[in-house]
Coordinates of C-alpha atoms in Angstrom, one line a residue:
Chain A
X1 CA -98.9 -38.1 -124.5
X2 CA -101.3 -39.8 -122.0
X3 CA -104.3 -41.6 -123.2
X4 CA -106.9 -40.2 -120.9
X5 CA -110.6 -39.8 -121.4
X6 CA -111.7 -36.5 -123.1
X7 CA -113.4 -35.5 -119.8
X8 CA -110.0 -35.8 -118.0
X9 CA -108.4 -33.8 -120.8
X10 CA -110.9 -31.0 -120.4
X11 CA -110.4 -30.9 -116.7
X12 CA -106.7 -30.5 -117.3
X13 CA -107.2 -27.6 -119.6
X14 CA -109.1 -25.9 -116.9
X15 CA -106.8 -27.1 -114.1
X16 CA -106.1 -24.5 -111.4
X17 CA -102.8 -26.2 -110.6
X18 CA -99.8 -26.5 -112.7
X19 CA -96.7 -28.4 -111.6
X20 CA -93.4 -27.2 -112.9
X21 CA -90.7 -29.8 -112.3
X22 CA -87.9 -31.6 -114.1
X23 CA -89.4 -34.1 -116.6
X24 CA -89.0 -37.9 -116.6
X25 CA -88.5 -38.6 -112.9
X26 CA -90.6 -38.6 -109.7
X27 CA -88.1 -36.5 -107.7
X28 CA -89.3 -33.9 -105.3
X29 CA -92.2 -33.2 -107.7
X30 CA -93.7 -36.5 -106.8
X31 CA -94.6 -35.3 -103.3
X32 CA -96.7 -32.6 -105.0
X33 CA -98.2 -35.0 -107.5
X34 CA -99.2 -37.4 -104.8
X35 CA -100.9 -34.6 -102.8
X36 CA -102.8 -33.5 -105.9
X37 CA -103.8 -37.1 -106.7
X38 CA -104.9 -37.7 -103.1
X39 CA -107.1 -34.7 -103.3
X40 CA -108.5 -35.8 -106.6
X41 CA -107.5 -32.6 -108.3
X42 CA -106.8 -32.2 -112.0
X43 CA -103.4 -30.6 -112.6
X44 CA -101.1 -30.0 -115.4
X45 CA -97.6 -31.6 -115.2
X46 CA -96.2 -29.3 -117.8
X47 CA -92.7 -30.7 -118.5
X48 CA -94.1 -34.2 -118.8
X49 CA -97.2 -33.3 -120.8
X50 CA -95.9 -30.7 -123.3
X51 CA -93.1 -31.2 -125.8
X52 CA -91.4 -28.0 -125.0
X53 CA -92.7 -27.8 -121.4
X54 CA -89.1 -27.5 -120.1
X55 CA -88.9 -24.0 -121.6
X56 CA -91.8 -22.9 -119.4
X57 CA -89.9 -24.2 -116.4
X58 CA -86.8 -22.3 -117.4
X59 CA -88.8 -19.2 -117.9
X60 CA -89.8 -19.3 -114.3
X61 CA -86.4 -20.2 -112.7
X62 CA -84.2 -17.7 -114.6
X63 CA -82.1 -15.9 -112.1
X64 CA -81.7 -12.4 -113.6
X65 CA -85.1 -10.8 -113.6
X66 CA -86.6 -9.3 -110.5
X67 CA -89.8 -8.2 -112.1
X68 CA -91.4 -11.6 -111.2
X69 CA -90.9 -13.2 -107.8
X70 CA -87.5 -14.9 -107.8
X71 CA -87.6 -18.7 -107.6
X72 CA -84.6 -20.8 -106.7
X73 CA -85.5 -24.3 -108.0
X74 CA -88.4 -26.6 -108.8
X75 CA -90.8 -28.0 -107.8
X76 CA -92.9 -24.9 -108.3
X77 CA -96.7 -24.9 -108.2
X78 CA -98.4 -22.3 -110.3
X79 CA -101.9 -21.5 -109.0
X80 CA -104.4 -19.7 -111.2
X81 CA -106.2 -17.0 -109.3
X82 CA -109.3 -15.0 -109.9
X83 CA -107.2 -11.9 -110.7
X84 CA -104.6 -11.7 -113.5
X85 CA -101.4 -12.8 -111.8
X86 CA -101.0 -16.5 -110.9
X87 CA -99.4 -17.5 -107.6
X88 CA -96.0 -19.2 -107.7
X89 CA -95.4 -21.4 -104.7
X90 CA -91.9 -22.9 -104.2
X91 CA -90.4 -25.4 -101.7
X92 CA -91.9 -28.9 -101.5
X93 CA -93.1 -28.7 -97.9
X94 CA -94.5 -25.2 -98.6
X95 CA -96.5 -26.4 -101.6
X96 CA -97.8 -29.3 -99.5
X97 CA -98.8 -26.8 -96.7
X98 CA -100.7 -24.7 -99.2
X99 CA -102.5 -27.7 -100.7
X100 CA -103.2 -29.0 -97.1
X101 CA -104.8 -25.7 -96.1
X102 CA -106.9 -25.3 -99.2
X103 CA -107.7 -28.8 -100.5
X104 CA -108.7 -30.8 -97.4
X105 CA -105.3 -32.5 -97.1
X106 CA -104.7 -31.4 -93.5
X107 CA -107.0 -30.9 -90.5
X108 CA -108.0 -27.4 -89.3
X109 CA -107.0 -28.1 -85.7
X110 CA -103.5 -27.8 -84.3
X111 CA -103.0 -31.3 -85.8
X112 CA -102.1 -29.4 -89.0
X113 CA -98.7 -28.7 -87.4
X114 CA -98.3 -32.5 -86.7
X115 CA -99.0 -33.1 -90.4
X116 CA -96.4 -30.6 -91.5
X117 CA -93.9 -31.9 -89.0
X118 CA -94.1 -35.5 -90.3
X119 CA -93.9 -34.3 -93.9
X120 CA -90.8 -32.3 -93.1
X121 CA -89.2 -35.2 -91.4
X122 CA -90.0 -37.6 -94.3
X123 CA -88.4 -35.0 -96.6
X124 CA -85.4 -34.8 -94.4
X125 CA -84.7 -38.5 -95.0
X126 CA -85.3 -37.9 -98.7
X127 CA -82.6 -35.3 -98.7
X128 CA -80.3 -37.7 -96.9
X129 CA -81.0 -40.3 -99.6
X130 CA -79.9 -37.8 -102.2
X131 CA -76.7 -37.2 -100.1
X132 CA -75.8 -40.9 -100.4
X133 CA -75.0 -40.5 -104.1
X134 CA -74.0 -36.8 -103.9
X135 CA -72.2 -36.3 -100.6
X136 CA -69.7 -33.8 -101.8
X137 CA -71.1 -31.8 -104.7
X138 CA -74.6 -31.7 -106.1
X139 CA -73.3 -30.2 -109.4
X140 CA -70.9 -33.1 -110.0
X141 CA -71.8 -36.6 -111.3
X142 CA -72.1 -39.5 -108.9
X143 CA -69.1 -41.0 -110.7
X144 CA -67.0 -38.1 -109.4
X145 CA -67.7 -38.9 -105.8
X146 CA -68.0 -42.7 -105.6
X147 CA -65.8 -43.5 -102.7
X148 CA -67.5 -40.8 -100.6
X149 CA -70.9 -42.1 -101.7
X150 CA -70.0 -45.6 -100.6
X151 CA -69.2 -44.4 -97.1
X152 CA -72.2 -42.2 -96.9
X153 CA -74.5 -45.0 -98.2
X154 CA -73.2 -47.4 -95.6
X155 CA -74.1 -45.0 -92.8
X156 CA -77.5 -44.3 -94.4
X157 CA -78.3 -48.0 -94.6
X158 CA -77.1 -48.9 -91.1
X159 CA -78.2 -45.9 -89.1
X160 CA -80.4 -43.4 -90.9
X161 CA -83.0 -45.8 -92.4
X162 CA -83.6 -47.6 -89.1
X163 CA -83.7 -44.3 -87.2
X164 CA -86.4 -42.7 -89.5
X165 CA -88.3 -45.9 -90.2
X166 CA -88.4 -46.6 -86.4
X167 CA -89.6 -43.1 -85.8
X168 CA -92.5 -43.3 -88.2
X169 CA -93.3 -46.8 -86.9
X170 CA -93.7 -45.2 -83.5
X171 CA -95.7 -42.3 -84.9
X172 CA -98.1 -44.7 -86.5
X173 CA -98.5 -46.8 -83.3
X174 CA -99.0 -43.6 -81.3
X175 CA -101.7 -42.4 -83.7
X176 CA -103.5 -45.7 -83.6
X177 CA -103.5 -45.4 -79.8
X178 CA -105.0 -41.9 -79.7
X179 CA -107.4 -42.2 -82.6
X180 CA -110.8 -43.7 -81.7
X181 CA -111.5 -47.0 -83.6
X182 CA -108.1 -47.1 -85.2
X183 CA -106.8 -50.1 -83.1
X184 CA -109.3 -52.4 -84.8
X185 CA -108.2 -51.5 -88.3
X186 CA -105.4 -53.4 -90.1
X187 CA -103.4 -50.1 -90.6
X188 CA -103.8 -46.5 -89.9
X189 CA -102.9 -43.0 -91.2
X190 CA -100.0 -40.9 -89.9
X191 CA -102.2 -38.3 -88.2
X192 CA -105.9 -38.8 -87.2
X193 CA -108.2 -41.0 -89.2
X194 CA -108.2 -39.1 -92.5
X195 CA -105.8 -39.0 -95.4
X196 CA -103.4 -36.0 -95.2
X197 CA -100.2 -35.0 -97.0
X198 CA -98.3 -36.5 -94.2
X199 CA -99.5 -39.9 -95.5
X200 CA -98.6 -39.2 -99.1
X201 CA -95.2 -37.8 -98.1
X202 CA -94.2 -40.6 -95.8
X203 CA -95.4 -43.2 -98.3
X204 CA -93.4 -41.7 -101.2
X205 CA -90.3 -41.5 -98.9
X206 CA -90.6 -45.2 -98.0
X207 CA -91.2 -46.1 -101.7
X208 CA -88.2 -44.1 -102.9
X209 CA -85.9 -45.5 -100.2
X210 CA -87.1 -49.0 -101.1
X211 CA -86.4 -48.4 -104.7
X212 CA -82.9 -47.0 -104.0
X213 CA -82.0 -49.6 -101.4
X214 CA -84.2 -52.7 -102.1
X215 CA -81.9 -55.2 -100.4
X216 CA -81.7 -53.2 -97.2
X217 CA -85.4 -52.4 -97.0
X218 CA -86.3 -56.1 -97.7
X219 CA -83.9 -57.1 -94.9
X220 CA -85.7 -54.7 -92.6
X221 CA -89.1 -56.1 -93.6
X222 CA -87.8 -59.7 -93.2
X223 CA -86.5 -58.8 -89.8
X224 CA -90.1 -58.3 -88.7
X225 CA -89.6 -54.8 -87.4
X226 CA -91.4 -51.6 -88.4
X227 CA -94.6 -53.6 -88.7
X228 CA -96.9 -50.6 -88.5
X229 CA -94.9 -48.7 -91.1
X230 CA -94.9 -51.5 -93.6
X231 CA -98.6 -52.2 -93.0
X232 CA -99.3 -48.5 -93.6
X233 CA -97.1 -48.5 -96.8
X234 CA -98.9 -51.6 -98.2
X235 CA -102.3 -50.4 -97.0
X236 CA -102.1 -47.0 -98.6
X237 CA -100.7 -48.5 -101.8
X238 CA -103.9 -50.6 -102.1
X239 CA -106.2 -47.6 -101.8
X240 CA -108.1 -47.2 -105.1
X241 CA -106.8 -43.6 -105.9
X242 CA -103.2 -44.6 -105.3
X243 CA -103.4 -47.9 -107.1
X244 CA -105.0 -46.2 -110.1
X245 CA -102.3 -43.4 -110.1
X246 CA -99.4 -45.8 -109.8
X247 CA -100.7 -47.8 -112.8
X248 CA -101.2 -44.6 -114.9
X249 CA -98.8 -42.8 -117.2
X250 CA -98.9 -39.8 -114.8
X251 CA -96.5 -41.7 -112.5
X252 CA -93.0 -41.3 -113.6
X253 CA -90.4 -44.1 -113.4
X254 CA -87.5 -43.7 -111.1
X255 CA -84.4 -42.6 -113.0
X256 CA -81.7 -40.1 -112.2
X257 CA -83.5 -38.1 -109.5
X258 CA -83.2 -38.1 -105.7
X259 CA -83.9 -41.8 -105.4
X260 CA -81.4 -43.8 -107.5
X261 CA -80.5 -47.4 -107.4
X262 CA -76.8 -48.2 -107.6
X263 CA -76.2 -51.8 -106.8
X264 CA -72.9 -51.0 -105.1
X265 CA -74.5 -48.7 -102.6
X266 CA -77.2 -51.2 -101.5
X267 CA -76.7 -54.1 -99.1
X268 CA -78.5 -56.2 -96.5
X269 CA -76.9 -54.2 -93.6
Chain B
X1 CA -77.3 -17.8 -64.8
X2 CA -78.7 -14.7 -66.4
X3 CA -78.9 -11.4 -64.5
X4 CA -82.3 -10.3 -65.6
X5 CA -84.7 -8.0 -63.8
X6 CA -87.2 -9.6 -61.5
X7 CA -90.0 -8.7 -63.8
X8 CA -88.4 -10.6 -66.7
X9 CA -87.9 -13.5 -64.4
X10 CA -91.5 -13.5 -63.5
X11 CA -92.6 -13.4 -67.1
X12 CA -90.4 -16.4 -67.8
X13 CA -92.0 -18.4 -65.0
X14 CA -95.3 -17.8 -66.6
X15 CA -94.0 -18.2 -70.2
X16 CA -96.3 -20.0 -72.5
X17 CA -93.3 -21.1 -74.7
X18 CA -90.5 -23.4 -73.7
X19 CA -87.7 -24.2 -76.1
X20 CA -86.0 -27.6 -75.7
X21 CA -82.7 -27.7 -77.5
X22 CA -79.1 -28.7 -77.0
X23 CA -77.4 -26.3 -74.6
X24 CA -74.5 -24.0 -75.2
X25 CA -74.9 -23.3 -79.0
X26 CA -77.2 -21.3 -81.3
X27 CA -77.7 -24.3 -83.6
X28 CA -81.2 -24.8 -85.1
X29 CA -82.7 -23.6 -81.8
X30 CA -81.5 -20.1 -82.7
X31 CA -84.1 -19.8 -85.5
X32 CA -86.7 -20.4 -82.9
X33 CA -85.1 -18.0 -80.3
X34 CA -84.9 -15.2 -82.8
X35 CA -88.6 -15.6 -83.8
X36 CA -89.6 -15.5 -80.1
X37 CA -87.3 -12.5 -79.5
X38 CA -88.7 -10.7 -82.6
X39 CA -92.3 -11.2 -81.3
X40 CA -91.2 -9.9 -77.9
X41 CA -92.4 -13.1 -76.2
X42 CA -91.0 -14.4 -72.9
X43 CA -89.8 -18.0 -73.2
X44 CA -87.9 -20.5 -71.2
X45 CA -84.7 -21.8 -72.8
X46 CA -84.7 -24.8 -70.5
X47 CA -81.3 -26.5 -71.2
X48 CA -79.5 -23.1 -71.0
X49 CA -81.4 -21.8 -68.0
X50 CA -81.7 -24.9 -65.7
X51 CA -78.8 -26.9 -64.3
X52 CA -80.4 -30.2 -65.2
X53 CA -82.4 -28.9 -68.1
X54 CA -80.9 -31.5 -70.4
X55 CA -82.8 -34.3 -68.6
X56 CA -86.0 -32.5 -69.5
X57 CA -84.9 -32.6 -73.1
X58 CA -84.0 -36.3 -73.0
X59 CA -87.4 -37.0 -71.3
X60 CA -89.1 -35.7 -74.4
X61 CA -86.9 -37.3 -77.1
X62 CA -86.7 -40.8 -75.7
X63 CA -87.5 -43.2 -78.5
X64 CA -89.2 -46.1 -76.7
X65 CA -92.5 -44.8 -75.4
X66 CA -95.5 -44.2 -77.6
X67 CA -97.7 -42.9 -74.8
X68 CA -96.6 -39.4 -75.7
X69 CA -96.2 -38.1 -79.3
X70 CA -92.9 -39.4 -80.6
X71 CA -90.3 -36.7 -81.3
X72 CA -87.2 -37.3 -83.4
X73 CA -84.9 -34.5 -82.4
X74 CA -84.7 -31.0 -81.1
X75 CA -85.5 -28.1 -81.4
X76 CA -88.9 -28.7 -79.8
X77 CA -91.3 -26.0 -78.7
X78 CA -93.5 -26.9 -75.8
X79 CA -96.6 -24.7 -75.7
X80 CA -98.7 -24.4 -72.6
X81 CA -102.4 -24.7 -73.5
X82 CA -105.6 -24.0 -71.6
X83 CA -106.2 -27.7 -71.0
X84 CA -103.9 -30.1 -69.2
X85 CA -101.6 -31.4 -72.0
X86 CA -99.1 -29.0 -73.6
X87 CA -98.5 -29.1 -77.3
X88 CA -95.1 -30.4 -78.6
X89 CA -94.1 -28.9 -81.9
X90 CA -91.0 -30.2 -83.7
X91 CA -89.1 -29.3 -86.9
X92 CA -87.6 -25.9 -87.1
X93 CA -89.7 -24.6 -90.0
X94 CA -92.8 -26.0 -88.4
X95 CA -92.2 -24.2 -85.1
X96 CA -91.7 -21.0 -87.1
X97 CA -94.9 -21.6 -89.0
X98 CA -96.8 -22.0 -85.7
X99 CA -95.3 -18.9 -84.2
X100 CA -95.9 -17.0 -87.5
X101 CA -99.6 -17.9 -87.5
X102 CA -100.2 -17.1 -83.8
X103 CA -97.8 -14.4 -82.9
X104 CA -97.9 -11.9 -85.7
X105 CA -94.7 -13.1 -87.4
X106 CA -96.3 -13.7 -90.8
X107 CA -99.0 -12.0 -92.8
X108 CA -102.5 -13.5 -93.0
X109 CA -102.6 -13.2 -96.8
X110 CA -101.1 -15.8 -99.2
X111 CA -97.8 -13.9 -98.6
X112 CA -97.6 -16.3 -95.6
X113 CA -96.5 -19.0 -98.0
X114 CA -93.8 -16.7 -99.3
X115 CA -92.5 -16.2 -95.8
X116 CA -92.5 -20.0 -95.2
X117 CA -90.7 -20.5 -98.6
X118 CA -87.9 -18.1 -97.8
X119 CA -87.4 -19.5 -94.3
X120 CA -87.3 -23.1 -95.8
X121 CA -84.7 -22.0 -98.3
X122 CA -82.5 -20.3 -95.7
X123 CA -82.7 -23.5 -93.6
X124 CA -81.7 -25.5 -96.7
X125 CA -78.4 -23.5 -96.9
X126 CA -78.0 -24.0 -93.1
X127 CA -78.2 -27.8 -93.7
X128 CA -75.7 -27.5 -96.4
X129 CA -73.4 -25.6 -94.1
X130 CA -73.6 -28.5 -91.7
X131 CA -72.8 -30.9 -94.5
X132 CA -69.5 -29.1 -95.1
X133 CA -68.1 -30.4 -91.8
X134 CA -70.1 -33.6 -91.8
X135 CA -70.5 -34.8 -95.4
X136 CA -70.3 -38.5 -94.7
X137 CA -71.7 -39.3 -91.3
X138 CA -73.5 -37.0 -88.8
X139 CA -72.7 -39.4 -86.0
X140 CA -68.9 -39.3 -86.5
X141 CA -66.5 -36.5 -85.6
X142 CA -65.4 -33.9 -88.2
X143 CA -61.9 -35.3 -87.6
X144 CA -63.1 -38.6 -89.1
X145 CA -64.2 -37.0 -92.4
X146 CA -61.7 -34.2 -93.0
X147 CA -60.7 -34.8 -96.6
X148 CA -64.3 -35.1 -97.6
X149 CA -65.1 -32.0 -95.6
X150 CA -62.4 -30.0 -97.4
X151 CA -63.9 -31.0 -100.8
X152 CA -67.5 -30.2 -99.7
X153 CA -66.5 -26.9 -98.1
X154 CA -64.7 -25.8 -101.3
X155 CA -68.0 -26.4 -103.3
X156 CA -70.0 -24.6 -100.6
X157 CA -67.8 -21.6 -100.7
X158 CA -67.5 -21.3 -104.5
X159 CA -71.0 -22.3 -105.6
X160 CA -73.6 -22.6 -102.9
X161 CA -73.0 -19.4 -100.9
X162 CA -73.1 -17.3 -104.1
X163 CA -76.2 -19.1 -105.3
X164 CA -78.2 -18.7 -102.2
X165 CA -76.9 -15.2 -101.3
X166 CA -77.6 -14.1 -104.9
X167 CA -81.1 -15.5 -104.6
X168 CA -81.9 -13.7 -101.4
X169 CA -80.4 -10.5 -102.8
X170 CA -82.9 -10.8 -105.7
X171 CA -85.7 -11.6 -103.3
X172 CA -85.0 -8.4 -101.3
X173 CA -84.8 -6.3 -104.5
X174 CA -88.0 -7.7 -105.8
X175 CA -89.7 -7.0 -102.5
X176 CA -88.5 -3.5 -102.5
X177 CA -89.9 -3.1 -106.0
X178 CA -93.4 -4.4 -105.1
X179 CA -93.7 -2.9 -101.6
X180 CA -95.0 0.7 -101.6
X181 CA -92.5 3.2 -100.1
X182 CA -89.8 0.5 -99.7
X183 CA -87.5 2.0 -102.5
X184 CA -86.9 5.1 -100.4
X185 CA -85.7 3.2 -97.4
X186 CA -82.0 2.2 -96.9
X187 CA -83.0 -1.5 -96.6
X188 CA -86.1 -3.6 -96.6
X189 CA -87.6 -6.8 -95.2
X190 CA -87.7 -10.1 -97.0
X191 CA -91.5 -10.1 -97.5
X192 CA -93.7 -6.9 -97.4
X193 CA -93.0 -4.1 -95.0
X194 CA -93.2 -5.9 -91.6
X195 CA -90.8 -8.1 -89.7
X196 CA -91.6 -11.8 -90.3
X197 CA -89.8 -15.0 -89.4
X198 CA -88.4 -15.0 -93.0
X199 CA -86.3 -12.0 -91.8
X200 CA -85.1 -13.6 -88.6
X201 CA -84.3 -16.9 -90.4
X202 CA -82.5 -15.3 -93.4
X203 CA -80.6 -13.1 -91.0
X204 CA -79.4 -16.0 -88.8
X205 CA -78.4 -18.0 -91.8
X206 CA -76.2 -15.2 -93.1
X207 CA -74.8 -14.6 -89.6
X208 CA -74.0 -18.3 -89.2
X209 CA -72.4 -18.6 -92.6
X210 CA -70.4 -15.5 -91.9
X211 CA -69.2 -17.0 -88.7
X212 CA -68.2 -20.3 -90.3
X213 CA -66.7 -18.8 -93.4
X214 CA -65.5 -15.3 -92.5
X215 CA -62.9 -14.9 -95.2
X216 CA -65.3 -16.0 -97.9
X217 CA -68.2 -13.8 -96.8
X218 CA -65.8 -10.8 -96.4
X219 CA -64.6 -11.4 -99.9
X220 CA -68.2 -11.4 -101.2
X221 CA -68.9 -8.2 -99.3
X222 CA -65.7 -6.6 -100.6
X223 CA -66.6 -7.6 -104.1
X224 CA -69.5 -5.2 -103.9
X225 CA -72.2 -7.8 -104.8
X226 CA -75.2 -8.8 -102.8
X227 CA -75.7 -5.2 -101.7
X228 CA -79.3 -5.6 -100.8
X229 CA -78.6 -8.7 -98.7
X230 CA -75.8 -7.1 -96.7
X231 CA -77.8 -3.9 -96.2
X232 CA -80.6 -6.1 -94.9
X233 CA -78.2 -8.0 -92.6
X234 CA -76.7 -4.8 -91.2
X235 CA -80.0 -3.0 -91.0
X236 CA -81.8 -5.8 -89.1
X237 CA -78.8 -6.2 -86.8
X238 CA -79.2 -2.5 -85.8
X239 CA -82.9 -2.8 -84.8
X240 CA -83.2 -2.3 -81.1
X241 CA -84.7 -5.7 -80.3
X242 CA -82.0 -7.6 -82.1
X243 CA -79.2 -5.5 -80.8
X244 CA -80.4 -5.9 -77.3
X245 CA -80.8 -9.7 -77.8
X246 CA -77.3 -10.1 -79.3
X247 CA -75.8 -8.3 -76.4
X248 CA -77.6 -10.4 -73.8
X249 CA -76.8 -13.7 -72.2
X250 CA -79.7 -15.3 -73.9
X251 CA -77.7 -15.3 -77.2
X252 CA -75.4 -18.4 -77.2
X253 CA -71.9 -18.3 -78.6
X254 CA -71.2 -20.3 -81.7
X255 CA -69.4 -23.5 -80.8
X256 CA -69.8 -27.1 -82.0
X257 CA -73.2 -26.7 -83.7
X258 CA -74.3 -26.4 -87.3
X259 CA -72.2 -23.3 -87.9
X260 CA -68.5 -24.1 -87.1
X261 CA -65.4 -22.2 -88.0
X262 CA -62.5 -24.4 -89.1
X263 CA -59.8 -22.3 -90.6
X264 CA -58.8 -25.0 -93.1
X265 CA -62.4 -25.0 -94.5
X266 CA -62.5 -21.2 -95.1
X267 CA -60.9 -19.2 -97.9
X268 CA -61.4 -16.2 -100.1
X269 CA -62.8 -18.2 -103.0

C-alpha cells in the first residue's frame, strides 16, 4: 500500500512492534503510532497495511477463549520476544508506558511519573472529546444522540478545552522555568529537555481537538492565550521526524474516530 | 477523629505518604487508599483527618502559580523525599504505578504492564459509572441532566457492566490457568499469585458499581455468571487487611462521589 523504500520495507518485515487497531483513522492508535515514530522504530500497522489485517485484530480481541490473555479492545501492541510467545500490551497509556521504559521515550528518574501523568491527562481530554458526540451510548450512532451531543459539546468548548489547554500551558511554562537553558528557546517540551511520550500525546490531543473544533481552537489562538501550548504545538510539528510522518501515508486521515468534526458541534465560544 | 492506638498515630506523623483528595467520600482517592492499605503503609488522609485539611488540598490545586508543578485535580499523592522538596504525583493510575514500583504492589517482570492494564480498564468502567449521573456536564448537578442520565444508566446496566465484568471474569480464569497451583484454590488474584494494585482496583470498581447499581449487580450474581469475578470479590473482601480496613473509620462511606446510588437509575436489567 505505501510506497516506501525497500530498506524501510525490510525493516517492517523484521519489526519488533505490531500495532493492532481499527483501520482508516488515527483514533487511539495514533498515540501509539506517534510514540513509535518519535523513537524512530519500524512497526507494522497491520490493519492499514494488510488487506485482511482486520481478521488479525479480531483474532486477538475475540471474547470467548481464555487460552490467550483476554483483551478488551484495541489499540493493542504485539511485541516480538526472544522466546516463542509474543507479548500483548493493551490500554493506550500502558502501551506508552512500555515504550517509554524501553525505547528512550521517558526519563529514568522520577520524572517518568510526570511524563505518564501528562499523557494520562491528555488522554482524559481525548475521552471527553469522544463524549461530545457519544454522550449517551458508545454503541449507538451520533445521529441517535444529537440533542445530548449538542449540550455536551457546548460544555466541552466553553469549559473543558480552556481548562485542559490552560493546564498544559502552565505545565509548559513551569517546565521552561525549571529546565536549564529552556527559557532562551522559542518553545519547550512538556517534561525536561528531551522528547518524551508526554509530548507526542499532548500534541496529538491538541491536533485532534483542533480538527474536531476548528472554530473554537482558532478563537482561543486568536485570543492570544495559551501561548506556550500553541508554540509547543507548532514547534513540535516542525520537527523533521513529525513533519515527515504527517506527510506520509502512514498518517491516517481523521474520519469517524474519537476526533470528529461536526459543524453543528463547533463554535467560537 | 479516628480512635487509633498511639503507635498508629505516631506512624502517621512520620508517614511518607500523604493523600490529598476531596473529603467524605471514597471517590477516586479510594483506589489510592486501598493500595496503601494493601501494602500496609501508614499514610495521612489529610482532608479527612485534619479540620482544615481542605485548605491544604486547595493550596496544591490552585491554577495560577507556576512556581510549583501545576496539578489539575485530586487525587494527589505527596511523597516525602530525602531532600527538601516532596514529590507530587497526580492521576489515579499514575499514583498506583508509583506505589506498585516502590512498595511491592506489582511484579518486576513484564507482568507489571498487565497489572497496569487491568487497573486502567477498571478505572475506565469507573469513569463510565460517573458518566451515568453526569453524561452532559460534570460541573452541573445530576438534577440538571436527569433524562440523559436515565438513558446513559440504562446502557451502562445492560451493556457496559456485563462487558467489563465478563472481561475481568475471563482475566481471572485465564490467570488461574497460567498460574501454578491456582486452580486448586477457591479464588485467585488478577495477575499471578500475589496481591497487586490490579486486585485492589478491580475490587473497588466492583464494590462501587455494586453500591450504585445494587439491583443490577444482584441480578448478575443470581444469574450465575461471572463466577470467578464474584469469588474474587468475596475472597479479597475476607482477607484480614481488607476486612480490618473496611470496618475502620479510615474507609469513607459512599456519598456524592463517582459511585452514587439513585434508585431511578438502577434496575434488574
